[in-house]
PDB file of C-alpha atoms in Angstrom:
ATOM      1  CA  MET A   1       8.562 190.149  20.568  1.00 53.00           C
ATOM      2  CA  GLY A   2       5.332 192.682  21.163  1.00 61.00           C
ATOM      3  CA  LEU A   3       3.210 193.149  24.246  1.00 58.00           C
ATOM      4  CA  LEU A   4       0.019 190.304  23.162  1.00 57.00           C
ATOM      5  CA  PRO A   5       2.624 187.481  21.796  1.00 65.00           C
ATOM      6  CA  TYR A   6       4.105 188.009  25.596  1.00 62.00           C
ATOM      7  CA  LEU A   7       1.571 187.626  27.478  1.00 55.00           C
ATOM      8  CA  ASN A   8       0.075 184.674  25.628  1.00 59.00           C
ATOM      9  CA  THR A   9       3.278 182.872  26.165  1.00 62.00           C
ATOM     10  CA  HIS A  10       3.922 183.348  29.801  1.00 58.00           C
ATOM     11  CA  ALA A  11       0.671 184.499  31.699  1.00 54.00           C
ATOM     12  CA  LEU A  12      -0.758 180.620  32.036  1.00 54.00           C
ATOM     13  CA  ASP A  13       3.125 179.531  33.236  1.00 56.00           C
ATOM     14  CA  GLU A  14       3.450 181.839  35.935  1.00 59.00           C
ATOM     15  CA  ASP A  15       0.268 181.240  37.065  1.00 59.00           C
ATOM     16  CA  TYR A  16       0.532 177.641  36.841  1.00 61.00           C
ATOM     17  CA  ALA A  17       3.979 177.954  38.804  1.00 63.00           C
ATOM     18  CA  LEU A  18       2.715 179.750  41.753  1.00 64.00           C
ATOM     19  CA  ALA A  19       0.001 177.390  42.091  1.00 63.00           C
ATOM     20  CA  ALA A  20       2.609 174.681  42.097  1.00 63.00           C
ATOM     21  CA  GLU A  21       5.220 176.100  44.160  1.00 66.00           C
ATOM     22  CA  ARG A  22       1.652 176.869  46.868  1.00 65.00           C
ATOM     23  CA  ARG A  23       0.395 172.907  46.056  1.00 62.00           C
ATOM     24  CA  THR A  24       3.799 171.892  46.781  1.00 63.00           C
ATOM     25  CA  ALA A  25       4.571 174.427  50.381  1.00 59.00           C
ATOM     26  CA  SER A  26       1.447 172.988  51.596  1.00 53.00           C
ATOM     27  CA  PRO A  27       1.898 169.204  52.040  1.00 51.00           C
ATOM     28  CA  GLU A  28       6.058 169.981  53.268  1.00 49.00           C
ATOM     29  CA  GLY A  29       4.322 172.149  55.694  1.00 49.00           C
ATOM     30  CA  THR A  30       1.643 169.797  56.876  1.00 52.00           C
ATOM     31  CA  GLY A  31       4.088 167.391  57.228  1.00 52.00           C
ATOM     32  CA  SER A  32       6.442 168.973  59.247  1.00 55.00           C
ATOM     33  CA  ALA A  33       3.413 170.391  61.853  1.00 53.00           C
ATOM     34  CA  ARG A  34       2.272 166.779  62.092  1.00 54.00           C
ATOM     35  CA  ARG A  35       5.737 165.904  62.894  1.00 54.00           C
ATOM     36  CA  ARG A  36       6.584 168.340  65.725  1.00 58.00           C
ATOM     37  CA  ARG A  37       3.224 166.822  66.741  1.00 57.00           C
ATOM     38  CA  PHE A  38       4.194 163.168  67.124  1.00 56.00           C
ATOM     39  CA  GLY A  39       7.604 163.921  68.894  1.00 65.00           C
ATOM     40  CA  ARG A  40       5.937 166.118  71.103  1.00 69.00           C
ATOM     41  CA  ARG A  41       3.353 162.948  72.351  1.00 72.00           C
ATOM     42  CA  SER A  42       6.310 160.425  72.130  1.00 73.00           C
ATOM     43  CA  ALA A  43       8.462 162.605  74.290  1.00 74.00           C
ATOM     44  CA  VAL A  44       5.538 162.896  77.032  1.00 74.00           C
ATOM     45  CA  VAL A  45       4.828 159.555  77.117  1.00 71.00           C
ATOM     46  CA  LEU A  46       8.533 158.691  77.569  1.00 74.00           C
ATOM     47  CA  ALA A  47       8.628 160.614  80.613  1.00 75.00           C
ATOM     48  CA  VAL A  48       5.354 159.383  81.632  1.00 74.00           C
ATOM     49  CA  PHE A  49       6.828 155.910  81.414  1.00 74.00           C
ATOM     50  CA  ALA A  50      10.584 156.904  82.976  1.00 75.00           C
ATOM     51  CA  LEU A  51       8.471 158.602  85.422  1.00 76.00           C
ATOM     52  CA  LEU A  52       6.127 155.390  86.308  1.00 77.00           C
ATOM     53  CA  ALA A  53       9.357 153.271  85.780  1.00 76.00           C
ATOM     54  CA  MET A  54      11.251 155.344  88.477  1.00 76.00           C
ATOM     55  CA  THR A  55       8.189 154.962  91.501  1.00 78.00           C
ATOM     56  CA  ALA A  56       8.171 151.165  90.901  1.00 73.00           C
ATOM     57  CA  ALA A  57      11.710 150.707  91.318  1.00 72.00           C
ATOM     58  CA  VAL A  58      11.591 153.381  94.457  1.00 69.00           C
ATOM     59  CA  GLN A  59       8.608 151.193  96.081  1.00 71.00           C
ATOM     60  CA  THR A  60      10.070 147.999  94.910  1.00 73.00           C
ATOM     61  CA  SER A  61      13.063 148.610  96.757  1.00 68.00           C
ATOM     62  CA  ARG A  62      11.706 150.417 100.145  1.00 68.00           C
ATOM     63  CA  ALA A  63       9.447 147.026 100.082  1.00 67.00           C
ATOM     64  CA  SER A  64      12.803 144.929 100.197  1.00 70.00           C
ATOM     65  CA  ASP A  65      14.123 147.477 102.364  1.00 66.00           C
ATOM     66  CA  SER A  66      11.054 146.387 104.891  1.00 71.00           C
ATOM     67  CA  GLU A  67      11.456 142.594 104.472  1.00 74.00           C
ATOM     68  CA  GLU A  68      14.914 142.654 104.800  1.00 74.00           C
ATOM     69  CA  SER A  69      14.436 144.616 108.530  1.00 77.00           C
ATOM     70  CA  GLY A  70      11.443 142.227 108.991  1.00 77.00           C
ATOM     71  CA  ARG A  71      13.909 139.387 108.701  1.00 79.00           C
ATOM     72  CA  ARG A  72      16.679 140.720 110.635  1.00 82.00           C
ATOM     73  CA  ALA A  73      14.082 141.543 113.772  1.00 82.00           C
ATOM     74  CA  LEU A  74      12.787 137.839 113.568  1.00 84.00           C
ATOM     75  CA  ILE A  75      16.448 136.464 113.334  1.00 85.00           C
ATOM     76  CA  GLU A  76      17.129 138.528 116.339  1.00 84.00           C
ATOM     77  CA  GLN A  77      13.777 137.545 117.991  1.00 85.00           C
ATOM     78  CA  VAL A  78      14.641 134.070 117.819  1.00 87.00           C
ATOM     79  CA  LYS A  79      18.483 134.256 119.161  1.00 86.00           C
ATOM     80  CA  VAL A  80      17.125 135.976 121.951  1.00 87.00           C
ATOM     81  CA  ARG A  81      14.304 133.323 122.779  1.00 88.00           C
ATOM     82  CA  ARG A  82      16.939 130.761 122.086  1.00 88.00           C
ATOM     83  CA  ALA A  83      19.493 132.530 124.984  1.00 88.00           C
ATOM     84  CA  THR A  84      16.374 132.964 127.418  1.00 89.00           C
ATOM     85  CA  VAL A  85      15.618 128.976 126.710  1.00 89.00           C
ATOM     86  CA  ALA A  86      18.967 128.200 127.764  1.00 89.00           C
ATOM     87  CA  GLU A  87      19.314 130.316 131.321  1.00 90.00           C
ATOM     88  CA  GLN A  88      15.944 128.600 132.008  1.00 90.00           C
ATOM     89  CA  ARG A  89      17.483 125.323 131.401  1.00 89.00           C
ATOM     90  CA  THR A  90      20.410 126.293 132.830  1.00 89.00           C
ATOM     91  CA  ALA A  91      18.706 127.514 136.056  1.00 90.00           C
ATOM     92  CA  ILE A  92      16.072 124.173 136.383  1.00 91.00           C
ATOM     93  CA  GLU A  93      19.523 122.074 136.616  1.00 88.00           C
ATOM     94  CA  ALA A  94      21.182 123.943 138.839  1.00 89.00           C
ATOM     95  CA  LEU A  95      17.695 123.866 141.242  1.00 90.00           C
ATOM     96  CA  VAL A  96      17.633 120.057 140.838  1.00 88.00           C
ATOM     97  CA  GLN A  97      21.178 119.463 141.601  1.00 87.00           C
ATOM     98  CA  GLU A  98      20.648 121.662 144.389  1.00 88.00           C
ATOM     99  CA  ASN A  99      17.436 120.116 145.638  1.00 88.00           C
ATOM    100  CA  ARG A 100      19.672 116.635 145.272  1.00 82.00           C
ATOM    101  CA  ARG A 101      22.161 117.829 147.265  1.00 83.00           C
ATOM    102  CA  LEU A 102      19.478 119.154 150.338  1.00 82.00           C
ATOM    103  CA  GLU A 103      17.581 115.688 149.986  1.00 78.00           C
ATOM    104  CA  ASN A 104      20.554 113.790 150.201  1.00 74.00           C
ATOM    105  CA  ASP A 105      21.597 115.735 153.415  1.00 76.00           C
ATOM    106  CA  LEU A 106      18.466 115.370 154.889  1.00 73.00           C
ATOM    107  CA  LEU A 107      18.201 111.687 154.617  1.00 69.00           C
ATOM    108  CA  ARG A 108      22.070 111.499 155.718  1.00 69.00           C
ATOM    109  CA  SER A 109      21.532 112.973 158.999  1.00 71.00           C
ATOM    110  CA  THR A 110      20.177 109.645 160.461  1.00 70.00           C
ATOM    111  CA  GLY A 111      21.858 105.755 160.235  1.00 70.00           C
ATOM    112  CA  ALA A 112      18.777 104.602 159.251  1.00 71.00           C
ATOM    113  CA  ALA A 113      18.824 106.841 155.905  1.00 71.00           C
ATOM    114  CA  ARG A 114      21.880 106.544 155.113  1.00 74.00           C
ATOM    115  CA  ALA A 115      21.542 102.832 154.951  1.00 77.00           C
ATOM    116  CA  VAL A 116      18.328 103.496 152.618  1.00 76.00           C
ATOM    117  CA  LEU A 117      20.850 105.905 150.333  1.00 73.00           C
ATOM    118  CA  ASP A 118      23.418 103.157 149.982  1.00 76.00           C
ATOM    119  CA  GLN A 119      20.935 100.601 148.797  1.00 78.00           C
ATOM    120  CA  ARG A 120      19.503 103.224 146.314  1.00 75.00           C
ATOM    121  CA  ASP A 121      22.790 103.935 144.820  1.00 76.00           C
ATOM    122  CA  LEU A 122      23.684  99.955 144.907  1.00 77.00           C
ATOM    123  CA  LEU A 123      20.302  99.367 142.809  1.00 77.00           C
ATOM    124  CA  ARG A 124      21.079 102.715 140.423  1.00 76.00           C
ATOM    125  CA  LEU A 125      24.275 101.595 139.426  1.00 76.00           C
ATOM    126  CA  ARG A 126      22.898  97.563 139.135  1.00 76.00           C
ATOM    127  CA  SER A 127      20.047  98.913 136.871  1.00 77.00           C
ATOM    128  CA  GLY A 128      22.515 101.421 134.801  1.00 79.00           C
ATOM    129  CA  THR A 129      20.387 105.096 135.729  1.00 79.00           C
ATOM    130  CA  SER A 130      23.426 106.177 137.073  1.00 83.00           C
ATOM    131  CA  VAL A 131      26.671 107.157 135.918  1.00 89.00           C
ATOM    132  CA  ALA A 132      29.350 104.399 136.704  1.00 90.00           C
ATOM    133  CA  THR A 133      32.971 104.691 137.538  1.00 91.00           C
ATOM    134  CA  GLY A 134      35.687 102.614 138.454  1.00 92.00           C
ATOM    135  CA  PRO A 135      38.101 100.374 137.590  1.00 96.00           C
ATOM    136  CA  GLY A 136      38.021  97.579 134.990  1.00 95.00           C
ATOM    137  CA  VAL A 137      38.890  96.407 131.650  1.00 96.00           C
ATOM    138  CA  GLU A 138      38.461  97.823 128.066  1.00 96.00           C
ATOM    139  CA  VAL A 139      37.644  94.885 125.344  1.00 95.00           C
ATOM    140  CA  VAL A 140      37.594  95.679 121.701  1.00 95.00           C
ATOM    141  CA  VAL A 141      36.460  93.021 119.125  1.00 93.00           C
ATOM    142  CA  ASP A 142      35.942  93.554 115.144  1.00 93.00           C
ATOM    143  CA  ASP A 143      35.382  91.337 112.108  1.00 91.00           C
ATOM    144  CA  ALA A 144      38.145  89.327 110.831  1.00 90.00           C
ATOM    145  CA  LEU A 145      40.265  90.983 108.421  1.00 87.00           C
ATOM    146  CA  ALA A 146      38.685  90.839 104.723  1.00 81.00           C
ATOM    147  CA  ALA A 147      35.929  89.582 106.280  1.00 77.00           C
ATOM    148  CA  GLU A 148      33.702  88.136 103.202  1.00 78.00           C
ATOM    149  CA  ASP A 149      30.496  86.433 104.813  1.00 80.00           C
ATOM    150  CA  ASP A 150      28.734  86.528 108.142  1.00 80.00           C
ATOM    151  CA  ARG A 151      31.311  83.992 109.076  1.00 82.00           C
ATOM    152  CA  ASN A 152      34.223  86.307 109.672  1.00 86.00           C
ATOM    153  CA  LYS A 153      32.111  89.186 110.962  1.00 89.00           C
ATOM    154  CA  VAL A 154      30.592  89.848 114.498  1.00 91.00           C
ATOM    155  CA  LEU A 155      27.118  88.776 115.141  1.00 91.00           C
ATOM    156  CA  ASP A 156      24.794  90.028 117.974  1.00 92.00           C
ATOM    157  CA  SER A 157      24.958  86.767 119.621  1.00 91.00           C
ATOM    158  CA  ASP A 158      28.849  86.789 119.300  1.00 92.00           C
ATOM    159  CA  LEU A 159      28.647  90.464 121.202  1.00 94.00           C
ATOM    160  CA  GLN A 160      25.706  88.291 123.759  1.00 93.00           C
ATOM    161  CA  LYS A 161      28.104  85.563 124.979  1.00 92.00           C
ATOM    162  CA  LEU A 162      30.867  88.245 125.647  1.00 94.00           C
ATOM    163  CA  VAL A 163      28.549  90.124 127.514  1.00 94.00           C
ATOM    164  CA  ASN A 164      27.542  87.582 129.643  1.00 92.00           C
ATOM    165  CA  GLY A 165      30.573  86.320 130.390  1.00 94.00           C
ATOM    166  CA  LEU A 166      31.874  89.468 131.518  1.00 95.00           C
ATOM    167  CA  TRP A 167      28.858  89.241 134.158  1.00 93.00           C
ATOM    168  CA  ARG A 168      29.796  85.988 135.085  1.00 93.00           C
ATOM    169  CA  ALA A 169      33.682  87.161 135.554  1.00 94.00           C
ATOM    170  CA  GLY A 170      32.323  89.764 138.185  1.00 92.00           C
ATOM    171  CA  ALA A 171      31.457  93.139 135.703  1.00 93.00           C
ATOM    172  CA  GLU A 172      29.401  95.317 138.282  1.00 91.00           C
ATOM    173  CA  ALA A 173      28.360  97.702 135.177  1.00 93.00           C
ATOM    174  CA  ILE A 174      28.628  97.150 130.861  1.00 94.00           C
ATOM    175  CA  SER A 175      28.792  99.806 128.047  1.00 94.00           C
ATOM    176  CA  ILE A 176      28.863  99.124 124.368  1.00 95.00           C
ATOM    177  CA  ASN A 177      29.915 102.094 122.249  1.00 94.00           C
ATOM    178  CA  GLY A 178      28.955 104.229 124.719  1.00 92.00           C
ATOM    179  CA  GLU A 179      25.172 102.509 125.357  1.00 92.00           C
ATOM    180  CA  ARG A 180      25.129 101.128 128.785  1.00 92.00           C
ATOM    181  CA  LEU A 181      23.790  98.041 129.651  1.00 91.00           C
ATOM    182  CA  THR A 182      20.871  97.278 131.836  1.00 87.00           C
ATOM    183  CA  VAL A 183      18.038  94.328 132.808  1.00 82.00           C
ATOM    184  CA  LEU A 184      15.988  95.642 129.833  1.00 84.00           C
ATOM    185  CA  SER A 185      18.800  95.858 127.026  1.00 87.00           C
ATOM    186  CA  ALA A 186      18.157  93.788 123.805  1.00 88.00           C
ATOM    187  CA  ILE A 187      21.744  93.203 121.618  1.00 91.00           C
ATOM    188  CA  ARG A 188      20.305  92.141 118.386  1.00 91.00           C
ATOM    189  CA  HIS A 189      20.736  92.655 114.352  1.00 87.00           C
ATOM    190  CA  ALA A 190      18.394  95.176 112.649  1.00 84.00           C
ATOM    191  CA  GLY A 191      19.021  95.370 109.101  1.00 78.00           C
ATOM    192  CA  SER A 192      22.750  95.306 108.720  1.00 80.00           C
ATOM    193  CA  ALA A 193      23.754  96.766 112.182  1.00 88.00           C
ATOM    194  CA  ILE A 194      23.695  95.442 115.319  1.00 93.00           C
ATOM    195  CA  THR A 195      21.710  97.971 117.954  1.00 92.00           C
ATOM    196  CA  VAL A 196      22.166  97.897 121.505  1.00 92.00           C
ATOM    197  CA  ASN A 197      18.947 100.173 123.100  1.00 88.00           C
ATOM    198  CA  TYR A 198      17.271 100.805 119.542  1.00 86.00           C
ATOM    199  CA  THR A 199      21.152 102.275 118.764  1.00 90.00           C
ATOM    200  CA  SER A 200      22.823 101.088 115.490  1.00 91.00           C
ATOM    201  CA  LEU A 201      26.666 100.387 116.654  1.00 91.00           C
ATOM    202  CA  SER A 202      29.645 100.685 114.789  1.00 91.00           C
ATOM    203  CA  ARG A 203      32.316  98.019 114.239  1.00 89.00           C
ATOM    204  CA  PRO A 204      35.146  98.291 115.909  1.00 93.00           C
ATOM    205  CA  TYR A 205      33.037  97.643 118.795  1.00 95.00           C
ATOM    206  CA  ARG A 206      34.382  98.883 122.639  1.00 96.00           C
ATOM    207  CA  ILE A 207      33.190  97.018 125.788  1.00 95.00           C
ATOM    208  CA  LEU A 208      33.612  98.739 128.796  1.00 96.00           C
ATOM    209  CA  ALA A 209      33.443  96.497 132.105  1.00 95.00           C
ATOM    210  CA  ILE A 210      33.627  98.250 135.668  1.00 94.00           C
ATOM    211  CA  GLY A 211      34.847  95.695 138.236  1.00 93.00           C
ATOM    212  CA  ASP A 212      38.391  94.057 139.946  1.00 94.00           C
ATOM    213  CA  PRO A 213      40.837  94.483 137.401  1.00 94.00           C
ATOM    214  CA  ALA A 214      43.211  91.984 138.708  1.00 94.00           C
ATOM    215  CA  THR A 215      40.463  89.025 138.223  1.00 95.00           C
ATOM    216  CA  LEU A 216      37.780  89.723 135.303  1.00 94.00           C
ATOM    217  CA  PRO A 217      40.400  88.990 132.619  1.00 94.00           C
ATOM    218  CA  ARG A 218      41.282  85.640 134.298  1.00 94.00           C
ATOM    219  CA  ARG A 219      37.901  84.788 135.129  1.00 95.00           C
ATOM    220  CA  PHE A 220      36.555  85.786 131.571  1.00 94.00           C
ATOM    221  CA  ALA A 221      38.587  82.904 130.672  1.00 92.00           C
ATOM    222  CA  ALA A 222      37.681  80.678 132.529  1.00 93.00           C
ATOM    223  CA  THR A 223      33.694  81.257 131.625  1.00 93.00           C
ATOM    224  CA  THR A 224      31.931  79.425 128.542  1.00 92.00           C
ATOM    225  CA  SER A 225      31.451  82.665 126.737  1.00 89.00           C
ATOM    226  CA  GLY A 226      35.349  83.322 127.289  1.00 89.00           C
ATOM    227  CA  GLN A 227      36.471  80.285 125.817  1.00 90.00           C
ATOM    228  CA  ALA A 228      33.940  80.780 122.978  1.00 90.00           C
ATOM    229  CA  TRP A 229      35.454  83.971 122.140  1.00 89.00           C
ATOM    230  CA  LEU A 230      39.030  82.530 122.203  1.00 86.00           C
ATOM    231  CA  ASP A 231      37.591  79.344 119.734  1.00 88.00           C
ATOM    232  CA  LEU A 232      36.178  82.427 117.214  1.00 86.00           C
ATOM    233  CA  GLN A 233      39.414  84.235 117.751  1.00 87.00           C
ATOM    234  CA  GLY A 234      41.389  81.208 116.698  1.00 85.00           C
ATOM    235  CA  GLU A 235      39.303  79.661 114.228  1.00 87.00           C
ATOM    236  CA  VAL A 236      37.479  82.573 112.110  1.00 86.00           C
ATOM    237  CA  GLY A 237      40.226  85.141 112.650  1.00 88.00           C
ATOM    238  CA  LEU A 238      37.858  87.481 114.706  1.00 91.00           C
ATOM    239  CA  LEU A 239      39.853  90.354 116.789  1.00 92.00           C
ATOM    240  CA  PHE A 240      40.448  90.186 120.227  1.00 92.00           C
ATOM    241  CA  SER A 241      41.894  92.375 122.787  1.00 92.00           C
ATOM    242  CA  MET A 242      41.187  93.313 126.371  1.00 93.00           C
ATOM    243  CA  ARG A 243      43.270  95.628 128.587  1.00 95.00           C
ATOM    244  CA  THR A 244      42.631  96.573 132.545  1.00 95.00           C
ATOM    245  CA  ARG A 245      42.420 100.432 133.040  1.00 95.00           C
ATOM    246  CA  ASP A 246      42.361 102.433 136.389  1.00 95.00           C
ATOM    247  CA  PHE A 247      39.505 104.386 135.367  1.00 95.00           C
ATOM    248  CA  LEU A 248      36.702 104.315 133.562  1.00 94.00           C
ATOM    249  CA  ARG A 249      33.363 106.345 133.375  1.00 93.00           C
ATOM    250  CA  LEU A 250      30.403 104.551 132.006  1.00 92.00           C
ATOM    251  CA  PRO A 251      27.230 106.867 131.257  1.00 90.00           C
ATOM    252  CA  ALA A 252      23.538 106.278 132.598  1.00 87.00           C
ATOM    253  CA  ALA A 253      21.130 105.020 130.761  1.00 84.00           C
ATOM    254  CA  ASP A 254      17.790 106.546 130.512  1.00 79.00           C
ATOM    255  CA  LEU A 255      15.341 105.698 133.082  1.00 70.00           C
ATOM    256  CA  PRO A 256      12.927 102.648 131.511  1.00 64.00           C
ATOM    257  CA  THR A 257       9.368 103.494 131.690  1.00 69.00           C
ATOM    258  CA  LEU A 258       7.113 101.552 133.735  1.00 64.00           C
ATOM    259  CA  ARG A 259       4.288  99.659 131.155  1.00 68.00           C
ATOM    260  CA  HIS A 260       2.350  97.589 133.966  1.00 65.00           C
ATOM    261  CA  VAL A 261       2.036  98.789 137.849  1.00 62.00           C
ATOM    262  CA  VAL A 262      -0.172  96.535 140.584  1.00 70.00           C
ATOM    263  CA  ARG A 263      -0.967  97.964 143.559  1.00 68.00           C
ATOM    264  CA  SER A 264      -2.450  95.282 146.070  1.00 66.00           C
ATOM    265  CA  ASP A 265      -5.433  96.629 149.229  1.00 64.00           C
ATOM    266  CA  PRO A 266      -5.199  94.668 151.500  1.00 60.00           C
ATOM    267  CA  ALA A 267      -8.419  95.181 152.409  1.00 59.00           C
ATOM    268  CA  ALA A 268      -9.636  93.806 149.157  1.00 54.00           C
ATOM    269  CA  SER A 269      -7.509  91.201 149.799  1.00 51.00           C
ATOM    270  CA  LYS A 270      -9.516  90.345 152.768  1.00 53.00           C
ATOM    271  CA  GLU A 271     -12.633  90.500 150.814  1.00 51.00           C
ATOM    272  CA  GLU A 272     -11.836  88.121 148.428  1.00 49.00           C
ATOM    273  CA  GLY A 273     -10.326  86.027 151.084  1.00 50.00           C
ATOM    274  CA  ASP A 274     -13.815  85.831 153.059  1.00 52.00           C
ATOM    275  CA  SER A 275     -15.762  85.083 150.467  1.00 45.00           C
TER     276      SER A 275
END
C-alpha cells in the first residue's frame, strides 16, 4: 500500500480513537473524584454523629448518677429524721412517766392525798381510762354452725344483753375483742359488722370481764340476760362458752373528749337570785 492510501485510510481512525479514549477517561476520573469527595464527607458526618452520641451518653450517665446520689441522700435523711423522732418520743414518754411517779410520790406523802389517789384510781378503772388487770371470766360467742340468716347469727342486741348481764353479775371492767367498754361505748350494727367504739369487730367475739371468778358465772346465769343467752344457745344454736381466768389484762380506752363544760359563778348566781 502506498503512503497516500495509508494516510487516507488510518489518519481519521487514530484521531477518533484518541478522542474517544480521552472522552472515556475524563468521566471516569471525574466520577472517582466525586466518589472520593462523597466518601470523605460521609466519614466526617459519621464522626461528628458518633461524637454527639458519645457526649449525650456521657451526660445521661452523669445525670443518672447524680439523680441516684440525690435519691440515696434523701433516703438517708429520712432514716435519720425517723430515728430522731423515735428517740424524742421515747424521751418524752420517759419524762411523762417520771413526772407521774413524782406526782404520786408527792401526793402519797399524806393520808388525805393517798385517799384522793385511791379515789382517782377507782374512777379511772370504772371509766375505762386505765389498764385493768385481775382475775375474771372469758366469754366466747359466735354464730350458729352453717348460719344462713340473722336469726342464727350474733347480733348487736345479743352482745348488749351479754355485757349488761356481766355488769349486773359484778364485773368491774369489760372488753370485747380488745375494745374497752366505757359509759360512752356503743355496741351497734354498722353495715355488715358489729362496731364497738366505732371499731368494726370480727367473729368470734371474745369478751373479757374482770371480777370474782367464783361468783361471776353463777350470778350471770341468774340474770335476765344470762337466761336469754342460754335460750339463744338452745333454740337457734348460737355458740357460747364461759371460762374462769386467774389473770386478765384489759387495755385502757381513749380519753373521752369533753363537749360541754359549765362553770358556775357564785357571784353571778347571787346577783340572779337578788334580781
